[in-house]
Coordinates of C-alpha atoms and ligand atoms in Angstrom, one line a residue:
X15 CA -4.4 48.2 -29.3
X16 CA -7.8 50.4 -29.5
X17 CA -10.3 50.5 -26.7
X18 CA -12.8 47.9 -28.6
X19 CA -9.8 45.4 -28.9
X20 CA -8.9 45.7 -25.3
X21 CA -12.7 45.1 -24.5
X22 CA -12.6 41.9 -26.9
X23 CA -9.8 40.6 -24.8
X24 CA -11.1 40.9 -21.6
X25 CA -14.5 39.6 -22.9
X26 CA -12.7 36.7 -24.1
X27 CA -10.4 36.3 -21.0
X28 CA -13.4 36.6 -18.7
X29 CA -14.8 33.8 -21.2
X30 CA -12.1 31.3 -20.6
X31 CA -12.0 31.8 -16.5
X32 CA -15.9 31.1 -17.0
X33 CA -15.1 28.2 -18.9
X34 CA -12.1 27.0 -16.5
X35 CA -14.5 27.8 -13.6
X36 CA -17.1 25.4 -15.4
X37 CA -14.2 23.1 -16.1
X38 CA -13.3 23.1 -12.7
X39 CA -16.9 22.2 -11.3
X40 CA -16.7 19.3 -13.4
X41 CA -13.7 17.9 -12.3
X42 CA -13.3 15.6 -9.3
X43 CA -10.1 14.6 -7.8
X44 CA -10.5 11.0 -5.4
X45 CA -6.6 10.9 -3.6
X46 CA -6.3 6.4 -2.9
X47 CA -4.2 5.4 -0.2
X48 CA -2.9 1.9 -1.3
X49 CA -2.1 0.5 2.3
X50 CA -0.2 -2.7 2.9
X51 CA 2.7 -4.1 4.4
X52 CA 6.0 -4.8 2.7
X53 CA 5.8 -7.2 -0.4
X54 CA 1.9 -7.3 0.1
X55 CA 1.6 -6.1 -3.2
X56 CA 1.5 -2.1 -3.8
X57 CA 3.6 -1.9 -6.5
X58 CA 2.1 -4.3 -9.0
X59 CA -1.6 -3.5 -8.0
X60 CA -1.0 0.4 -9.3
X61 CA 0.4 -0.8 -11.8
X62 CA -1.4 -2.9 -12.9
X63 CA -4.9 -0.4 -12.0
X64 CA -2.8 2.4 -14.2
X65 CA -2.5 -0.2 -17.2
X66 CA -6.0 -1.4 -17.0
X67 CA -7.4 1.4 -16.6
X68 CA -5.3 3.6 -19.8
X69 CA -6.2 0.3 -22.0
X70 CA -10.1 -1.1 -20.3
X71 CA -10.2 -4.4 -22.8
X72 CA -10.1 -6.2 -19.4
X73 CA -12.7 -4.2 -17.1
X74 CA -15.9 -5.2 -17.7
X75 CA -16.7 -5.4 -14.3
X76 CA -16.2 -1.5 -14.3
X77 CA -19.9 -0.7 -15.6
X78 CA -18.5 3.4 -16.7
X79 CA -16.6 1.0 -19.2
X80 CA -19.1 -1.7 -19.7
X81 CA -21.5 1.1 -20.8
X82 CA -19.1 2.8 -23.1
X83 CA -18.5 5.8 -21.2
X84 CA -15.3 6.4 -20.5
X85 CA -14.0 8.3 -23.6
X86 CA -9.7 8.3 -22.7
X87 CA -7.8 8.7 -19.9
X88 CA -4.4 9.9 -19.6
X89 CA -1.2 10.1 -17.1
X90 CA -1.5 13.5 -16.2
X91 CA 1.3 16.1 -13.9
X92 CA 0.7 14.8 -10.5
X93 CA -0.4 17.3 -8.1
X94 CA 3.0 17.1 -5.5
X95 CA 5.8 18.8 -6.9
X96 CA 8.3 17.6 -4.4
X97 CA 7.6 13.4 -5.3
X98 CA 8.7 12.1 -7.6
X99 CA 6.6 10.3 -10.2
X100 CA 5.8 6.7 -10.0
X101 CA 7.8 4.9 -12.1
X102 CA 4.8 3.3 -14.0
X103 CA 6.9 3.1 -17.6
X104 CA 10.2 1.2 -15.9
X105 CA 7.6 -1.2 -14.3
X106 CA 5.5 -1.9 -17.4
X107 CA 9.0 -2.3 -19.3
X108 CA 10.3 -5.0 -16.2
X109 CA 7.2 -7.0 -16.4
X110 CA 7.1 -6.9 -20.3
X111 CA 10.6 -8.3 -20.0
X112 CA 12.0 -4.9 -21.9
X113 CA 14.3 -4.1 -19.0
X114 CA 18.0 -3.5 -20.0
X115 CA 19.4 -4.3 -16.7
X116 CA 17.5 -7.5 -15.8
X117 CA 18.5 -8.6 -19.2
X118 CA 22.2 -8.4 -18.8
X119 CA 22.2 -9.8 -15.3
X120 CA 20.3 -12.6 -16.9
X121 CA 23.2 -13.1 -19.6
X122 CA 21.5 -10.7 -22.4
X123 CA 18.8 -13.2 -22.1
X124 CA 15.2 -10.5 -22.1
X125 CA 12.9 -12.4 -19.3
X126 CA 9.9 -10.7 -17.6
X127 CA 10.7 -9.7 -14.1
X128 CA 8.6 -8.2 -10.7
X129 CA 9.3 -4.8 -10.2
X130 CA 12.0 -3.8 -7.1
X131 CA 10.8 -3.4 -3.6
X132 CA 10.3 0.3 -3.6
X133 CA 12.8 2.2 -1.7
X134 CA 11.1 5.8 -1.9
X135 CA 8.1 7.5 -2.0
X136 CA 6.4 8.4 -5.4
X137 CA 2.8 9.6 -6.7
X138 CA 1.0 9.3 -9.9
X139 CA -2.3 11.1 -11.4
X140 CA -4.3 9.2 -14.0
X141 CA -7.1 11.1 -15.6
X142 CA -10.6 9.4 -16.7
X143 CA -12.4 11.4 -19.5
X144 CA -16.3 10.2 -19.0
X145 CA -19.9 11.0 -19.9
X146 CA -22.0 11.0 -17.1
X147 CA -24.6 7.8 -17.0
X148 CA -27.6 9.8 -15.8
X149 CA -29.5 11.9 -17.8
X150 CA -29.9 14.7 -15.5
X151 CA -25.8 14.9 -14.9
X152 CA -25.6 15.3 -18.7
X153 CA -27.6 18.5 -18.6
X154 CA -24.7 20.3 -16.7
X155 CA -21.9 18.9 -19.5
X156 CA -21.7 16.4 -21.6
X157 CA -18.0 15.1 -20.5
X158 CA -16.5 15.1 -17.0
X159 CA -13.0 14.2 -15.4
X160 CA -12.1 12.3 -12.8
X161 CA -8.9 12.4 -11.4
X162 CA -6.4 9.4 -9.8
X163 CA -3.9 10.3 -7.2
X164 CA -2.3 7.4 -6.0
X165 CA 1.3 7.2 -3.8
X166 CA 3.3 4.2 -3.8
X167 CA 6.1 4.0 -0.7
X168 CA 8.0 1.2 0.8
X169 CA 5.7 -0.9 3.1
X170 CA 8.4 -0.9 5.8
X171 CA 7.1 2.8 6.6
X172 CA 3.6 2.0 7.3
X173 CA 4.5 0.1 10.6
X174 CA 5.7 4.0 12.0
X175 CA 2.1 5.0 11.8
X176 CA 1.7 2.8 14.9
X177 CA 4.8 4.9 16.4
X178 CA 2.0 7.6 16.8
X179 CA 0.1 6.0 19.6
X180 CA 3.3 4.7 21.7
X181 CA 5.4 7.1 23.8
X182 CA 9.5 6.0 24.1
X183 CA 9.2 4.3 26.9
X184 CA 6.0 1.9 25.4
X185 CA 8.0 1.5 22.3
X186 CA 10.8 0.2 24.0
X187 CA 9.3 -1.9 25.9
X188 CA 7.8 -3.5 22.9
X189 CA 11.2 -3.7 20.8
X190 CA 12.7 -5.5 23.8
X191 CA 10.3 -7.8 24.7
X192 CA 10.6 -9.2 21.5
X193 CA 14.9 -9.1 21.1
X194 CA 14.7 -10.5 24.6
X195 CA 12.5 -13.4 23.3
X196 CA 14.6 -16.6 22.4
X197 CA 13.6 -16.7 18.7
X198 CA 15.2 -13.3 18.7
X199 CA 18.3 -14.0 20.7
X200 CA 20.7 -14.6 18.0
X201 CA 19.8 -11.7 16.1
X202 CA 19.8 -9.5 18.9
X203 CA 23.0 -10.8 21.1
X204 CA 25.3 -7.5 19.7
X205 CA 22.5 -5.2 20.5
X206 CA 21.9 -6.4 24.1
X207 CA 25.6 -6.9 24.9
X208 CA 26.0 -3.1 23.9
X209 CA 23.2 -2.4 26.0
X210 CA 24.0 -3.8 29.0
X211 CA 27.5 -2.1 28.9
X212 CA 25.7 2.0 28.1
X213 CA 25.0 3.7 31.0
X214 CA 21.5 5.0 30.5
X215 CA 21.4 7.9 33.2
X216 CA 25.5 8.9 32.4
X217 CA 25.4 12.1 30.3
X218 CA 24.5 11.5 26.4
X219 CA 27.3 12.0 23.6
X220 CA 26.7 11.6 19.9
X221 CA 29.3 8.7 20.2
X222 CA 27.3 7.1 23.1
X223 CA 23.9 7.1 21.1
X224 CA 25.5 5.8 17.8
X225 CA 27.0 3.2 19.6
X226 CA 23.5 1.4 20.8
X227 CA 21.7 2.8 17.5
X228 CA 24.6 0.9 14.9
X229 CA 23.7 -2.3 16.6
X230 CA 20.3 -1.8 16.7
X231 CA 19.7 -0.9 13.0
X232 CA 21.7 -4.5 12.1
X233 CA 19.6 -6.3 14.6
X234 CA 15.9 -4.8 12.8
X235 CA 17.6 -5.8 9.3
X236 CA 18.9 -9.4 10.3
X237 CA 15.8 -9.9 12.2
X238 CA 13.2 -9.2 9.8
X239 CA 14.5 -12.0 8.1
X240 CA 14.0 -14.3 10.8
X241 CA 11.0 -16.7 10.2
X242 CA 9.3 -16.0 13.5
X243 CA 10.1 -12.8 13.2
X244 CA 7.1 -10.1 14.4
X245 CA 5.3 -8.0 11.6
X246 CA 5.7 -4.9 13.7
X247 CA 9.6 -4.1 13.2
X248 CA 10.0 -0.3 13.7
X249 CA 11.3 2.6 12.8
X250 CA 10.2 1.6 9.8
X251 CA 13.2 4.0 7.8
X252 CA 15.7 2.4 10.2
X253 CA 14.8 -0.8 7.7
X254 CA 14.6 1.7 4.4
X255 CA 16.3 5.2 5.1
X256 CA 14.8 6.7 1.9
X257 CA 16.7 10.7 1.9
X258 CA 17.0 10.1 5.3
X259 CA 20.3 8.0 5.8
X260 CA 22.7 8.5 8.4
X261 CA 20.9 11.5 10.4
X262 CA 20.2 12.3 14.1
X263 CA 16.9 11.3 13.6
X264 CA 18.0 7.9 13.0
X265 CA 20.7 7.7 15.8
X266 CA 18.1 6.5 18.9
X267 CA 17.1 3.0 20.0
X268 CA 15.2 1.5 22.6
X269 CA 16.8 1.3 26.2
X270 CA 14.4 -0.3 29.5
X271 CA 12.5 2.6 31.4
X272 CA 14.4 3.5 34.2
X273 CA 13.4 2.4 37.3
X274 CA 13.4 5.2 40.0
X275 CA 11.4 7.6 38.1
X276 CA 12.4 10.2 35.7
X277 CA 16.2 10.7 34.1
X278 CA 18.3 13.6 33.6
X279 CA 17.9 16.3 31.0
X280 CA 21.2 15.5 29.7
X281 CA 20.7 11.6 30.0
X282 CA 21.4 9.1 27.2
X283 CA 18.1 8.1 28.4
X284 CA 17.0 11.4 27.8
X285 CA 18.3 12.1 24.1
X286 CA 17.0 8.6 23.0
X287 CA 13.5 9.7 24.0
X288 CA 14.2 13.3 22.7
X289 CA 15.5 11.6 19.3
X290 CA 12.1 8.7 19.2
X291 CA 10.0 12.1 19.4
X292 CA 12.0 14.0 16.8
X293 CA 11.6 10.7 14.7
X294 CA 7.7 10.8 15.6
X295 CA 7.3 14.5 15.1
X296 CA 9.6 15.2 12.0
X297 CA 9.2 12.3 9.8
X298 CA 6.2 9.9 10.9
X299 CA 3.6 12.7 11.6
X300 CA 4.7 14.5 7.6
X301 CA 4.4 11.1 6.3
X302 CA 0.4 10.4 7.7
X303 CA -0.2 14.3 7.0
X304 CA 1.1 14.6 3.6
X305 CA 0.4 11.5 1.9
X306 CA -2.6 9.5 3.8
X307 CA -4.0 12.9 5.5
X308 CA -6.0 13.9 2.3
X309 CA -7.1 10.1 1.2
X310 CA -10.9 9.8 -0.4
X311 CA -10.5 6.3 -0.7
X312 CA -8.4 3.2 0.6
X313 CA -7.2 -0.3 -0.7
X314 CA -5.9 -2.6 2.1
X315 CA -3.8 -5.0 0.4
X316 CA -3.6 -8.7 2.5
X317 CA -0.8 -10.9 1.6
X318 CA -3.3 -13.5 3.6
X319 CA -1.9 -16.3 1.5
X320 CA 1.4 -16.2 2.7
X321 CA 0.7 -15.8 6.2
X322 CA -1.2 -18.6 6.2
X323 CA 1.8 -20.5 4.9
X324 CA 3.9 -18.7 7.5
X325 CA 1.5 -20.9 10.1
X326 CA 1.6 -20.2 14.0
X327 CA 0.4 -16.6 14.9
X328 CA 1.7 -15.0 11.5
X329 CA -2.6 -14.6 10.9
X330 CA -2.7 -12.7 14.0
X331 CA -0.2 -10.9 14.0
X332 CA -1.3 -9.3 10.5
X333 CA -4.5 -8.7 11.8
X334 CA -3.1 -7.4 14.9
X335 CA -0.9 -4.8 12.7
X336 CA -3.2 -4.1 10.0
X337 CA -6.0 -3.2 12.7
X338 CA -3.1 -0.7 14.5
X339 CA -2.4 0.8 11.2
X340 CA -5.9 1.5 10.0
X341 CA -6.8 3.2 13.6
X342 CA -4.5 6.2 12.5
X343 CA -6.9 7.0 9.3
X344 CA -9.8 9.2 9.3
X345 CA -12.7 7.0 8.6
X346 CA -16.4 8.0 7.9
X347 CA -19.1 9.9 5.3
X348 CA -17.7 12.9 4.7
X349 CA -19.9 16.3 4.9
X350 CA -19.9 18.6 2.7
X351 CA -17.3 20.9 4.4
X352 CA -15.3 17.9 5.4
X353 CA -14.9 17.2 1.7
X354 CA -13.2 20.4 1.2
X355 CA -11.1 21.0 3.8
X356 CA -10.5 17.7 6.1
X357 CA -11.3 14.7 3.8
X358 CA -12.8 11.3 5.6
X359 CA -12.0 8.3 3.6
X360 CA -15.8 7.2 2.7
X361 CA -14.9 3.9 1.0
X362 CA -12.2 1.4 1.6
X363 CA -11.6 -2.3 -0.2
X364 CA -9.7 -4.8 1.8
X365 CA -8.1 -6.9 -0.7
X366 CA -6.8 -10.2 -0.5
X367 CA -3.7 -10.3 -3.1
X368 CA -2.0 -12.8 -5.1
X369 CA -5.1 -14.5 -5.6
X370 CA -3.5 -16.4 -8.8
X371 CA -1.8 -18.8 -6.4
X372 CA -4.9 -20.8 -5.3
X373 CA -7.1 -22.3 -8.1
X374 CA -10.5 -20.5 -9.0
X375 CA -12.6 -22.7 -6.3
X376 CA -10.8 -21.8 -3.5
X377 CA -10.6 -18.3 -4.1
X378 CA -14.1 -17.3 -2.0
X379 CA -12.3 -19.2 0.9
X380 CA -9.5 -16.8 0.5
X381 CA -11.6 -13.6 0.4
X382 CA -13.7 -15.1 3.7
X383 CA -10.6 -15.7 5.4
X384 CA -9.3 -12.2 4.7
X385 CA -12.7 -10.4 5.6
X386 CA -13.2 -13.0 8.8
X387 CA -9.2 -11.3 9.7
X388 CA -9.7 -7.5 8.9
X389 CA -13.1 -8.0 10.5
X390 CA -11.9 -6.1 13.7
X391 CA -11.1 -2.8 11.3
X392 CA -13.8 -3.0 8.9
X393 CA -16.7 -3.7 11.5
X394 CA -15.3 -0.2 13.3
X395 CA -15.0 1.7 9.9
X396 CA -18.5 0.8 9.1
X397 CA -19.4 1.9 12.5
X398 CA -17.7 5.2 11.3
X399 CA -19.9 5.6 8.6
X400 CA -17.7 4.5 5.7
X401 CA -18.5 1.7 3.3
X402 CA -16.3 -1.3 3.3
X403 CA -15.8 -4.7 0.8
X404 CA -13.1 -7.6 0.8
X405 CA -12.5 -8.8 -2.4
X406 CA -9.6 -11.7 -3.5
X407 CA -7.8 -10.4 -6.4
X408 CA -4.7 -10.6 -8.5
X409 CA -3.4 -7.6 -9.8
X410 CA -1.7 -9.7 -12.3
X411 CA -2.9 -13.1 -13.1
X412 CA 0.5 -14.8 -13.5
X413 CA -0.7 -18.4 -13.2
X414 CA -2.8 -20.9 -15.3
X415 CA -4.8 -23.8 -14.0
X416 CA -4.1 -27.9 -14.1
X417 CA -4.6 -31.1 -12.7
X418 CA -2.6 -32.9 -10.4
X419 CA -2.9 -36.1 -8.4
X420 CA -2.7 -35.6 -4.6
X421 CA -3.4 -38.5 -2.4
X422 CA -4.8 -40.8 -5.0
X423 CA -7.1 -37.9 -5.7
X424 CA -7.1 -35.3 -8.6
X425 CA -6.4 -31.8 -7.5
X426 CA -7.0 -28.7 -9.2
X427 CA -3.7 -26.4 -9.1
X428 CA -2.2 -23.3 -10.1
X429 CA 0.5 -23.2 -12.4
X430 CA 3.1 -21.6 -14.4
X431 CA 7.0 -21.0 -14.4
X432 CA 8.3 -19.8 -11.2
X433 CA 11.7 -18.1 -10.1
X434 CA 14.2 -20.7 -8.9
X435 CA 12.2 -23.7 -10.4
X436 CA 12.8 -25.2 -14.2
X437 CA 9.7 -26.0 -16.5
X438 CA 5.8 -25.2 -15.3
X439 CA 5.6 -25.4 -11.3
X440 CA 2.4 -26.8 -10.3
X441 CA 1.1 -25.4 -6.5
X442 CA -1.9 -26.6 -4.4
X443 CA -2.4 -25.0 -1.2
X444 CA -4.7 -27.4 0.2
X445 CA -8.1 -26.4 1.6
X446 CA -8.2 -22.6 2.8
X447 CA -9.9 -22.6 6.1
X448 CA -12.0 -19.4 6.2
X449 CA -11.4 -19.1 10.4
X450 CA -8.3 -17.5 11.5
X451 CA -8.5 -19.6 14.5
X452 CA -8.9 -22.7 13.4
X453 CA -6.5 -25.5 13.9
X454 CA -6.1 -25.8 10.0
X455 CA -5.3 -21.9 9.8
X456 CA -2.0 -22.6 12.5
X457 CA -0.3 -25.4 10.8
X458 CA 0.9 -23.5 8.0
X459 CA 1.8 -24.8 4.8
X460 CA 4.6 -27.8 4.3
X461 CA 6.6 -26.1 1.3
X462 CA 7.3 -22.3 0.4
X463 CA 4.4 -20.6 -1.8
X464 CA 6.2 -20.5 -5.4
X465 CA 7.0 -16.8 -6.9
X466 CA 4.9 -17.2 -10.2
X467 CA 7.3 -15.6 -13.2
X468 CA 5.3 -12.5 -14.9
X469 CA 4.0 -14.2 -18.2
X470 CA 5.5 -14.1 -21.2
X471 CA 3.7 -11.7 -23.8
X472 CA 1.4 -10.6 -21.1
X473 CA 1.8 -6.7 -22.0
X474 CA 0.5 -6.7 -25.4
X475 CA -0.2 -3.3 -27.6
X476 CA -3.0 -1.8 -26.5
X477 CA -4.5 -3.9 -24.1
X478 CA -4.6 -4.0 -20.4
X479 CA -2.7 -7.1 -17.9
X480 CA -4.8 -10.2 -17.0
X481 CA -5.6 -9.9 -13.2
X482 CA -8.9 -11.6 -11.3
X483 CA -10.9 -9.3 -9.8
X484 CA -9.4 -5.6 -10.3
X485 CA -12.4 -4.5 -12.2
X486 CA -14.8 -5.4 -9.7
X487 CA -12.9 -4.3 -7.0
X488 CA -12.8 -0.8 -8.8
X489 CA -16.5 -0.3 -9.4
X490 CA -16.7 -0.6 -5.7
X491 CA -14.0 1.7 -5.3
X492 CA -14.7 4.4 -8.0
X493 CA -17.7 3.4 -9.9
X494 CA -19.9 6.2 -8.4
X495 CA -17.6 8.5 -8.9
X496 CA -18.0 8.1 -12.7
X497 CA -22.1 8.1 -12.6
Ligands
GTP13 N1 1.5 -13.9 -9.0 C1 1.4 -12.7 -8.5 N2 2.4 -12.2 -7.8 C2 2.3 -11.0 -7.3 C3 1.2 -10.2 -7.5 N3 1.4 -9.0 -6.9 C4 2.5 -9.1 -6.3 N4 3.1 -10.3 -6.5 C5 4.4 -10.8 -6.0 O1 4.7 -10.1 -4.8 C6 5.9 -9.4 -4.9 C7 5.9 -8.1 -4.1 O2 5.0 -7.2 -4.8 P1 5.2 -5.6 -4.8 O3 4.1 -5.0 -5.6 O4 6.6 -5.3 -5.1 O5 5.0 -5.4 -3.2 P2 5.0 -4.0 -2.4 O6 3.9 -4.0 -1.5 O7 5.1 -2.9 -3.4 O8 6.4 -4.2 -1.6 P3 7.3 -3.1 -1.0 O9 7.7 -2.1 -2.1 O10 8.5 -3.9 -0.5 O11 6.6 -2.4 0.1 C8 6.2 -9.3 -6.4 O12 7.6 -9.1 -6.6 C9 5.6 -10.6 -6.9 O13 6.5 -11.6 -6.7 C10 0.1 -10.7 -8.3 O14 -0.9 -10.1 -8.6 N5 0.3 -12.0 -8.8
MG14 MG1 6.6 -1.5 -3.7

């Protein structure tokens, strides 16, 4: 090589880094928590957001794509490369009914189906190709990207981020109260025989420990499904283990404080409390730091529907643990350095979901009772500095509308086929009182809330899902990152 060509090559080298550098400067990444309890919705809303937003027939609500500017967007190589990848293909393929398994369990029969509760952690990156809408953003490049991070986990885990304000002994207490309760009794009746025969201050063997844990992992599982049952049932991986099945970490449960003070080093006492901390330390604290630590933006998803079925405190209670959940984030407008080093999540859309299960007039009493119940949390995040909406929404719009007659009077209700029933099921939920406290909010609802079947034909070539609301939702969310 002579000394010119070696000159051309770095000229062009230095070229490209210029270019990458430009590149760079016109790329922004926004990292989404999705936040919401088990079965509030997570998986089928980033799914859903994925599909609509790779095919944007059904977004015009999203003004980037009312105004034309959004040129392609991609799946991209996701930034983490210890998580796996979302499975956004195997979930298109369940709801499009394309699912081998699902088909033979249902004879060979192909039937759309939800996707799984998630049992594992798992990130994504979409990528939006856009032209800037203001004139002077153009003059620094005509096309910019924006990228998507989004991390979908099991709901279950999002109760330990409470674990973070509640030493052992305040987390026991808690636990207890409740398996003491008498809803709980039955559940619980293996768990408190075995610990009323441990010895809390006698020294602490592995065999000791797993003998109060075992019982106490089977009374979380078969208490859950209690109907009473709190919101708040931690450890959270005690419920779903994830890579984490059968370790130290898991062996602890909750035992009463002991009542003269302080307990030996070598204590069972002593090793539960060391083991909650380990728990707290090693696989709560990773969790909030490496998935919800570096969040621009936040979706609080609201099942509000069915806990207003669920009647009594259930409305509380998911206040109550939404609220406790959302005090762990780092709320607020970001400044300049912040946005580099210590992001502050500057937006957040609480979201009630499913809102294809009450017809279209009821659905602002929905999204009043949802922003009335995450009042608490939004009212301090604004306070914060960030900017907050509630919308209702359905990531997938599984129902369609009819008539029914309901005390001599003609109702409007949701309808469709749904799992467990034959033919089109017909619901009406009544009137949705917007107060949490009212009486109406308390008495719950007299049947279960149906599980709509995904539609039949609903993932077509080319084109996004039917939902209510996403694109709207999403302008709030993104829309000025894409000006
Ligand atoms: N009709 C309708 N049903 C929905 C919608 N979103 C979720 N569902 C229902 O709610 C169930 C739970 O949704 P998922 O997305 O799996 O909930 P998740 O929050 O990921 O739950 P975990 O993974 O267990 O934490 C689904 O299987 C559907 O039955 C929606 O937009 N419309
Ligand atoms: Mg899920």
């Amino acid at each position: 090589m002579t000394v010119l060509d070696r000159l051309g090559r770095q000229i062009d080298n230095g070229l490209e880094a210029a270019r990458d550098g430009v590149e760079q400067a016109f790329q922004q990444n926004l990292r989404i928590g999705v936040t919401g309890l088990a079965r509030a919705g997570k998986t089928v809303f980033i799914t859903s957001l994925l599909r609509n937003l790779l095919h944007r027939d059904r977004l015009p609500g999203l003004h980037a794509v009312a105004e034309g500017r959004i040129e392609a967007a991609r799946l991209n190589p996701q930034p983490d490369l210890t998580l796996p990848r979302f499975p956004f293909e195997a979930h298109l393929a369940m709801l499009a009914g394309d699912d081998p398994a699902h088909a033979q369990a249902q004879g060979g029969d192909p039937a759309a189906c939800w996707p799984p509760g998630t049992t594992n952690i798992s990130e994504i990156r979409l990528s939006l190709r856009y032209r800037p809408g203001s004139w002077l953003a153009r003059q620094f490049g005509e096309t910019r990207t924006l990228h998507l991070d989004i991390v979908d986990y099991p709901g279950e885990w999002l109760l330990d981020l409470t674990l973070l304000r509640l030493d052992y002994a305040e987390w026991s207490a808690r636990l207890l109260a409740d398996a003491q309760s008498a809803d709980a009794r039955p559940a619980a009746s293996a768990f408190l025989a075995a610990m009323a025969q441990a010895d809390p201050e006698a020294e602490a063997t592995d065999a000791a420990a797993e003998a109060l844990a075992q019982p106490f992992r089977r009374y979380l599982q078969i208490r859950r499904e209690n109907a009473g049952a709190p919101l708040a049932m931690t450890p959270g991986r005690f419920l779903l283990p994830g890579d984490l099945a059968g370790s130290p970490v898991l062996t602890f449960a909750p035992l009463p404080d002991s009542a003269g003070g302080g307990s030996r080093r070598n204590s069972l006492r002593a090793l539960m409390a060391r083991r909650y901390e380990g728990y707290r330390r090693q696989v709560v604290e990773p969790f909030l730091r490496e998935q919800f630590g570096r969040l621009n933006r936040q979706i609080v998803l609201v099942d509000t529907l069915s806990a207003l079925a669920a009647g009594g405190a259930r409305l509380d209670q998911l206040s109550q643990a939404l609220d406790e959940v959302l005090q762990v984030f780092r709320h607020g407008r970001p400044s300049w350095l912040s946005r580099l080093f210590a992001p502050r999540i500057d937006r957040i859309a609480f979201c009630a979901t499913k809102a294809d299960h009450v017809p279209d007039p009821l659905r602002p009493d929905l999204r009043r009772l949802t922003e009335n119940l995450c009042f608490g949390s939004s009212n301090r995040i604004r306070y914060e500095g960030a900017e907050t909406a509630v919308f209702a929404l359905a990531a997938i719009a599984a129902t369609g509308e009819a008539w029914r007659e309901v005390g001599g009077e003609r109702r409007r209700c949701v309808a469709g086929p749904a799992e467990g029933y034959r033919g089109t099921t017909l619901f009406f939920p009544g009137a949705i009182p917007t107060d949490p406290a009212a009486p109406a909010a308390r008495t719950g609802f007299d049947g279960p809330v149906p599980r709509f079947l995904p539609p039949p034909g609903m993932v077509a070539a080319g084109r996004g899902l039917p939902h209510l609301n996403m694109d709207h939702m999403l302008q709030f969310l993104i829309g000025d990152a894409l000006t």
